[in-house]
Short mmCIF file of C-alpha atoms and ligand atoms in Angstrom, two decimals:
data_model
loop_
_atom_site.label_atom_id
_atom_site.label_comp_id
_atom_site.label_asym_id
_atom_site.label_seq_id
_atom_site.Cartn_x
_atom_site.Cartn_y
_atom_site.Cartn_z
CA UNK A 1 5.45 -20.45 30.95
CA UNK A 2 4.23 -18.37 27.98
CA UNK A 3 0.57 -18.91 27.13
CA UNK A 4 0.35 -19.63 23.41
CA UNK A 5 -2.00 -17.31 21.53
CA UNK A 6 -4.37 -17.87 18.64
CA UNK A 7 -2.51 -17.13 15.40
CA UNK A 8 -4.24 -14.97 12.80
CA UNK A 9 -3.34 -13.50 9.45
CA UNK A 10 -5.48 -11.07 7.48
CA UNK A 11 -4.95 -9.39 4.16
CA UNK A 12 -6.54 -7.29 1.50
CA UNK A 13 -8.33 -8.66 -1.51
CA UNK A 14 -5.40 -9.84 -3.65
CA UNK A 15 -3.45 -11.28 -0.70
CA UNK A 16 -5.21 -14.63 -1.11
CA UNK A 17 -2.34 -16.03 -3.22
CA UNK A 18 0.06 -15.62 -0.29
CA UNK A 19 -2.10 -16.16 2.80
CA UNK A 20 -1.94 -20.00 2.80
CA UNK A 21 1.85 -19.70 3.16
CA UNK A 22 1.45 -17.03 5.85
CA UNK A 23 -0.91 -19.06 8.00
CA UNK A 24 1.24 -22.18 7.55
CA UNK A 25 4.26 -20.28 8.90
CA UNK A 26 2.28 -18.96 11.87
CA UNK A 27 0.87 -22.40 12.68
CA UNK A 28 4.43 -23.77 12.68
CA UNK A 29 5.28 -21.20 15.36
CA UNK A 30 7.18 -18.75 13.16
CA UNK A 31 7.22 -15.04 13.93
CA UNK A 32 4.55 -12.68 12.61
CA UNK A 33 7.22 -10.73 10.71
CA UNK A 34 8.23 -13.87 8.78
CA UNK A 35 4.63 -14.75 7.91
CA UNK A 36 3.85 -11.20 6.77
CA UNK A 37 6.99 -10.91 4.65
CA UNK A 38 6.52 -14.30 2.97
CA UNK A 39 2.85 -13.64 2.25
CA UNK A 40 3.58 -10.27 0.68
CA UNK A 41 6.51 -11.60 -1.37
CA UNK A 42 4.17 -14.08 -3.05
CA UNK A 43 1.78 -11.24 -3.90
CA UNK A 44 4.67 -9.08 -5.20
CA UNK A 45 5.78 -11.92 -7.46
CA UNK A 46 2.27 -12.56 -8.81
CA UNK A 47 2.42 -11.24 -12.37
CA UNK A 48 -1.37 -11.07 -12.59
CA UNK A 49 -1.41 -8.39 -9.92
CA UNK A 50 -0.81 -4.99 -11.55
CA UNK A 51 -0.77 -3.06 -8.27
CA UNK A 52 2.23 -4.59 -6.51
CA UNK A 53 5.80 -5.70 -7.29
CA UNK A 54 6.67 -7.08 -10.74
CA UNK A 55 3.77 -6.34 -13.05
CA UNK A 56 2.88 -3.15 -11.17
CA UNK A 57 1.79 -0.24 -13.34
CA UNK A 58 4.26 2.44 -14.34
CA UNK A 59 4.61 6.10 -13.41
CA UNK A 60 4.30 8.93 -15.96
CA UNK A 61 7.75 8.12 -17.31
CA UNK A 62 6.95 4.48 -17.90
CA UNK A 63 8.99 3.27 -14.92
CA UNK A 64 7.68 1.12 -12.08
CA UNK A 65 8.37 2.62 -8.64
CA UNK A 66 7.59 0.42 -5.66
CA UNK A 67 6.83 1.45 -2.06
CA UNK A 68 6.65 -0.85 0.98
CA UNK A 69 6.83 -0.88 4.77
CA UNK A 70 6.85 -3.24 7.73
CA UNK A 71 6.19 -2.49 11.37
CA UNK A 72 6.95 -4.83 14.26
CA UNK A 73 4.30 -4.06 16.86
CA UNK A 74 6.31 -5.47 19.76
CA UNK A 75 9.52 -3.45 19.32
CA UNK A 76 7.78 -0.59 17.46
CA UNK A 77 10.60 -0.86 14.95
CA UNK A 78 9.70 0.00 11.39
CA UNK A 79 11.38 -0.17 8.00
CA UNK A 80 10.26 1.26 4.69
CA UNK A 81 11.35 2.00 1.15
CA UNK A 82 9.91 4.32 -1.48
CA UNK A 83 10.56 4.57 -5.21
CA UNK A 84 12.35 1.22 -5.59
CA UNK A 85 12.94 0.64 -9.33
CA UNK A 86 15.33 -2.28 -9.59
CA UNK A 87 14.29 -4.89 -7.05
CA UNK A 88 11.21 -7.05 -7.11
CA UNK A 89 10.51 -7.52 -3.39
CA UNK A 90 10.43 -4.12 -1.67
CA UNK A 91 8.86 -5.72 1.41
CA UNK A 92 12.10 -7.64 2.02
CA UNK A 93 14.17 -4.47 1.60
CA UNK A 94 11.83 -2.73 4.09
CA UNK A 95 12.42 -5.57 6.54
CA UNK A 96 16.19 -5.15 6.19
CA UNK A 97 15.84 -1.41 6.84
CA UNK A 98 13.92 -2.34 10.00
CA UNK A 99 16.44 -4.92 11.16
CA UNK A 100 19.80 -3.61 10.00
CA UNK A 101 19.67 0.17 10.06
CA UNK A 102 18.93 2.89 12.61
CA UNK A 103 16.56 4.44 10.05
CA UNK A 104 12.95 3.95 9.04
CA UNK A 105 12.72 5.06 5.41
CA UNK A 106 15.11 4.84 2.45
CA UNK A 107 14.10 6.36 -0.87
CA UNK A 108 14.80 6.18 -4.59
CA UNK A 109 18.15 5.13 -5.99
CA UNK A 110 19.61 4.77 -2.52
CA UNK A 111 16.93 2.29 -1.52
CA UNK A 112 18.00 0.27 -4.56
CA UNK A 113 21.64 0.74 -3.62
CA UNK A 114 20.91 -0.54 -0.10
CA UNK A 115 19.24 -3.60 -1.64
CA UNK A 116 22.34 -4.16 -3.80
CA UNK A 117 24.55 -3.97 -0.73
CA UNK A 118 22.33 -6.48 1.10
CA UNK A 119 22.73 -8.78 -1.91
CA UNK A 120 19.21 -8.75 -3.37
CA UNK A 121 19.48 -9.38 -7.13
CA UNK A 122 18.19 -6.72 -9.50
CA UNK A 123 15.30 -7.51 -11.81
CA UNK A 124 13.06 -5.89 -14.42
CA UNK A 125 9.77 -4.77 -12.89
CA UNK A 126 7.96 -3.59 -16.01
CA UNK A 127 6.16 -6.50 -17.67
CA UNK A 128 4.97 -6.60 -21.28
CA UNK A 129 1.42 -6.16 -20.05
CA UNK A 130 2.27 -3.10 -17.90
CA UNK A 131 4.27 -1.68 -20.83
CA UNK A 132 1.27 -2.11 -23.15
CA UNK A 133 -1.05 -0.42 -20.63
CA UNK A 134 1.41 2.45 -20.31
CA UNK A 135 1.74 2.87 -24.08
CA UNK A 136 -2.01 2.87 -24.36
CA UNK A 137 -2.18 5.54 -21.67
CA UNK A 138 0.32 7.69 -23.60
CA UNK A 139 -1.69 7.42 -26.79
CA UNK A 140 -4.97 8.28 -25.18
CA UNK A 141 -3.95 10.87 -22.67
CA UNK A 142 -2.40 13.59 -24.74
CA UNK A 143 1.22 12.93 -24.02
CA UNK A 144 3.14 12.41 -27.24
CA UNK A 145 3.46 8.75 -28.12
CA UNK A 146 6.80 7.10 -28.62
CA UNK A 147 8.04 3.51 -28.67
CA UNK A 148 9.20 2.41 -25.23
CA UNK A 149 12.93 2.00 -25.34
CA UNK A 150 15.33 2.28 -22.45
CA UNK A 151 17.93 3.97 -24.59
CA UNK A 152 15.53 6.75 -25.31
CA UNK A 153 15.00 7.55 -21.64
CA UNK A 154 16.57 10.97 -21.98
CA UNK A 155 14.26 11.84 -24.79
CA UNK A 156 11.32 10.65 -22.74
CA UNK A 157 12.36 12.78 -19.80
CA UNK A 158 12.72 15.81 -22.04
CA UNK A 159 9.21 15.25 -23.34
CA UNK A 160 7.87 14.80 -19.86
CA UNK A 161 9.54 18.00 -18.77
CA UNK A 162 8.25 19.93 -21.77
CA UNK A 163 4.64 18.71 -21.52
CA UNK A 164 4.41 19.31 -17.83
CA UNK A 165 6.11 22.67 -17.90
CA UNK A 166 3.50 23.73 -20.40
CA UNK A 167 0.69 22.43 -18.22
CA UNK A 168 2.08 24.23 -15.19
CA UNK A 169 2.33 27.47 -17.16
CA UNK A 170 -1.29 27.07 -18.28
CA UNK A 171 -2.32 26.19 -14.73
CA UNK A 172 -3.60 22.92 -16.16
CA UNK A 173 -1.53 20.30 -14.43
CA UNK A 174 -3.98 19.46 -11.65
CA UNK A 175 -6.95 19.14 -13.97
CA UNK A 176 -4.91 17.07 -16.46
CA UNK A 177 -3.97 14.71 -13.67
CA UNK A 178 -7.56 14.46 -12.38
CA UNK A 179 -8.88 13.80 -15.85
CA UNK A 180 -6.29 11.46 -17.33
CA UNK A 181 -3.91 9.96 -14.84
CA UNK A 182 -5.87 8.95 -11.73
CA UNK A 183 -6.95 5.56 -12.93
CA UNK A 184 -5.84 2.25 -11.56
CA UNK A 185 -4.24 1.58 -8.25
CA UNK A 186 -4.13 -0.88 -5.38
CA UNK A 187 -1.97 -2.23 -2.58
CA UNK A 188 -1.48 -5.36 -0.57
CA UNK A 189 -1.89 -5.12 3.21
CA UNK A 190 -1.12 -8.05 5.51
CA UNK A 191 -1.35 -8.13 9.30
CA UNK A 192 -0.25 -11.18 11.28
CA UNK A 193 -0.41 -12.21 14.92
CA UNK A 194 1.91 -15.00 16.01
CA UNK A 195 1.77 -17.64 18.71
CA UNK A 196 3.33 -15.23 21.25
CA UNK A 197 0.84 -12.46 20.47
CA UNK A 198 3.32 -10.34 18.49
CA UNK A 199 1.65 -8.35 15.75
CA UNK A 200 3.36 -7.27 12.55
CA UNK A 201 1.92 -5.28 9.65
CA UNK A 202 3.21 -5.05 6.09
CA UNK A 203 2.19 -3.01 3.07
CA UNK A 204 3.48 -3.10 -0.52
CA UNK A 205 2.41 -1.29 -3.69
CA UNK A 206 3.38 0.16 -7.03
CA UNK A 207 1.27 3.14 -5.98
CA UNK A 208 -1.06 5.13 -8.18
CA UNK A 209 -0.65 4.25 -11.84
CA UNK A 210 0.86 7.06 -13.96
CA UNK A 211 1.85 8.91 -10.79
CA UNK A 212 4.34 11.73 -10.91
CA UNK A 213 7.84 10.27 -10.84
CA UNK A 214 9.13 10.39 -7.29
CA UNK A 215 5.66 10.41 -5.71
CA UNK A 216 5.57 8.32 -2.52
CA UNK A 217 2.19 7.22 -1.21
CA UNK A 218 0.99 6.25 2.25
CA UNK A 219 2.32 2.68 2.07
CA UNK A 220 5.91 3.52 3.09
CA UNK A 221 4.85 6.15 5.61
CA UNK A 222 4.54 4.79 9.13
CA UNK A 223 1.44 6.21 10.77
CA UNK A 224 -0.25 6.90 7.43
CA UNK A 225 -0.63 3.59 5.56
CA UNK A 226 0.81 1.28 8.21
CA UNK A 227 1.01 1.13 12.00
CA UNK A 228 1.37 -1.68 14.54
CA UNK A 229 1.58 -1.84 18.30
CA UNK A 230 1.17 -5.33 19.77
CA UNK A 231 -0.35 -3.86 22.97
CA UNK A 232 -3.37 -2.69 20.96
CA UNK A 233 -3.30 -3.96 17.36
CA UNK A 234 -2.46 -2.75 13.86
CA UNK A 235 -3.97 -0.94 10.91
CA UNK A 236 -3.08 -0.63 7.21
CA UNK A 237 -4.62 1.24 4.28
CA UNK A 238 -5.48 0.74 0.61
CA UNK A 239 -6.63 3.52 -1.68
CA UNK A 240 -5.63 7.08 -2.49
CA UNK A 241 -2.56 7.34 -0.30
CA UNK A 242 -2.71 11.10 0.01
CA UNK A 243 -5.83 10.69 2.17
CA UNK A 244 -4.11 8.39 4.64
CA UNK A 245 -1.07 10.67 4.73
CA UNK A 246 -3.09 13.82 5.36
CA UNK A 247 -5.06 12.18 8.17
CA UNK A 248 -2.40 9.82 9.65
CA UNK A 249 -5.08 7.18 9.40
CA UNK A 250 -3.34 3.96 10.42
CA UNK A 251 -2.08 5.58 13.63
CA UNK A 252 -5.53 7.00 14.35
CA UNK A 253 -7.10 3.55 14.11
CA UNK A 254 -4.53 2.04 16.49
CA UNK A 255 -5.05 4.97 18.85
CA UNK A 256 -8.78 4.19 18.85
CA UNK A 257 -7.97 0.56 19.74
CA UNK A 258 -5.80 1.81 22.61
CA UNK A 259 -8.84 3.65 23.98
CA UNK A 260 -10.77 0.38 24.07
CA UNK A 261 -12.65 0.65 20.79
CA UNK A 262 -13.51 -2.53 18.88
CA UNK A 263 -11.91 -3.23 15.49
CA UNK A 264 -15.16 -2.27 13.76
CA UNK A 265 -15.38 1.02 15.65
CA UNK A 266 -11.73 1.88 15.04
CA UNK A 267 -12.01 1.16 11.30
CA UNK A 268 -15.26 3.15 10.93
CA UNK A 269 -13.85 6.01 12.96
CA UNK A 270 -10.78 6.27 10.70
CA UNK A 271 -12.88 6.23 7.52
CA UNK A 272 -15.26 8.83 8.95
CA UNK A 273 -12.35 11.24 9.24
CA UNK A 274 -12.26 11.49 5.44
CA UNK A 275 -15.34 13.69 5.87
CA UNK A 276 -12.97 16.48 6.89
CA UNK A 277 -11.33 16.51 3.45
CA UNK A 278 -12.72 17.86 0.20
CA UNK A 279 -15.60 15.74 -1.21
CA UNK A 280 -13.53 14.30 -4.08
CA UNK A 281 -10.51 13.32 -1.97
CA UNK A 282 -10.91 9.74 -3.19
CA UNK A 283 -11.51 6.21 -2.01
CA UNK A 284 -9.84 4.52 0.91
CA UNK A 285 -10.18 1.36 2.97
CA UNK A 286 -8.55 0.40 6.24
CA UNK A 287 -7.82 -3.06 7.65
CA UNK A 288 -7.66 -3.28 11.44
CA UNK A 289 -6.59 -6.10 13.76
CA UNK A 290 -6.73 -5.83 17.56
CA UNK A 291 -4.40 -7.46 20.05
CA UNK A 292 -6.68 -10.52 20.35
CA UNK A 293 -6.58 -11.04 16.57
CA UNK A 294 -10.09 -9.76 15.82
CA UNK A 295 -10.18 -8.19 12.36
CA UNK A 296 -12.45 -5.72 10.56
CA UNK A 297 -12.16 -3.48 7.56
CA UNK A 298 -14.08 -0.36 6.56
CA UNK A 299 -14.11 1.72 3.38
CA UNK A 300 -15.80 4.79 1.94
CA UNK A 301 -16.83 2.72 -1.08
CA UNK A 302 -18.99 -0.40 -1.51
CA UNK A 303 -18.30 -4.02 -2.34
CA UNK A 304 -14.80 -4.43 -1.00
CA UNK A 305 -13.57 -7.53 0.80
CA UNK A 306 -10.63 -8.79 2.82
CA UNK A 307 -9.28 -12.24 3.73
CA UNK A 308 -8.66 -13.83 7.11
CA UNK A 309 -7.21 -17.16 8.26
CA UNK A 310 -6.57 -18.32 11.82
CA UNK A 311 -5.71 -21.35 13.96
CA UNK A 312 -9.32 -22.53 14.02
CA UNK A 313 -9.94 -22.02 10.31
CA UNK A 314 -6.66 -21.96 8.39
CA UNK A 315 -8.30 -21.85 4.94
CA UNK A 316 -8.53 -18.11 4.09
CA UNK A 317 -12.12 -16.82 4.23
CA UNK A 318 -13.38 -13.76 2.43
CA UNK A 319 -15.19 -11.14 4.51
CA UNK A 320 -17.04 -7.96 3.61
CA UNK A 321 -15.67 -4.54 4.49
CA UNK A 322 -18.02 -2.20 6.29
CA UNK A 323 -19.22 0.51 3.93
CA UNK A 324 -19.15 3.93 5.58
CA UNK A 325 -21.41 6.36 3.78
CA UNK A 326 -19.75 9.71 4.27
CA UNK A 327 -22.81 11.53 3.05
CA UNK A 328 -24.86 10.10 5.91
CA UNK A 329 -25.77 12.94 8.27
CA UNK A 330 -26.55 11.07 11.44
CA UNK A 331 -23.64 10.21 13.70
CA UNK A 332 -23.13 6.47 14.01
CA UNK A 333 -21.51 6.99 17.37
CA UNK A 334 -17.79 6.49 16.85
CA UNK A 335 -16.66 9.84 15.40
CA UNK A 336 -13.20 11.17 16.05
CA UNK A 337 -13.34 14.29 18.25
CA UNK A 338 -15.84 16.14 16.10
N1 LIG B 401 -2.27 3.49 -1.24
C1 LIG B 401 -1.53 3.32 -2.47
C2 LIG B 401 -0.81 4.60 -2.77
O1 LIG B 401 -1.38 5.65 -2.63
C3 LIG B 401 -2.37 2.95 -3.65
C4 LIG B 401 -3.57 2.08 -3.41
O2 LIG B 401 -3.68 1.47 -2.35
O3 LIG B 401 -4.44 1.99 -4.25
O4 LIG B 401 0.31 4.54 -3.22
#
């Protein structure tokens, strides 16, 4: 007879709108993958959230591009999509990639095409609010202003090409981006553990606002922004995705769990690795769950929280992330190989 495990679901700060549904599904005995998908779908559909799904902020061309991934920690199967522009729930497309294809990652127009084939309806992702924020960005940030109009897309692309070509020629592109574009961003991370002890992790985002068109972050990259292995646990990231990609952070955290580290140690260890990058690499947080359903989160910035709900306390509770001060000289004892 299978011994039933404690069910747990944890998520990043704006996951609270979906977690009650997630914990309900787990308590009813549903699979972790169902609870994670349903929780994230609610967050993706929340129009007040400008970092995920409909309502997400646009790229430099004024188009919303969504990234998402799911990993099933028991089969080690993963599915992901990057640059989705026509479908509102990339997490569900990622799940279909996991379940129906031999692949892990589909990108751009072909990710949308796959969603069409599956039968997911198309929808507009750019809300009036996100459009207004984008237009404001254009006015303030030295790209010529123009009224947003789909029919003028070609014109917009020509302008984009012209402005950026000029910046490249003047060796200005990087500093322009640093100064004007790197503004708002965020992601939803959800990790669930079901009654059988299966762990599933899901991540969904509209990525960095005003990103270069075609830029994929860490969220759809297995090992970078998302990793799950039910034998040890799972980890997911929020923040400047390039950091998690360059350091393979989610995989590192799960590797630390496999060596017997606690969730706190694994999370701190992953964040400490950012020390190896240039000082202004950016901010990042990691959410870690171990195979028993213990959860911790760490970040290289202060005042960040996550949510957790479990069988004993199904009302989501907010918890503080551990702040890791990367300027601190003394070793706090859980460094990664150096
Ligand atoms: N990690 C996301 C990305 O880089 C953004 C974020 O979490 O803030 O696309």
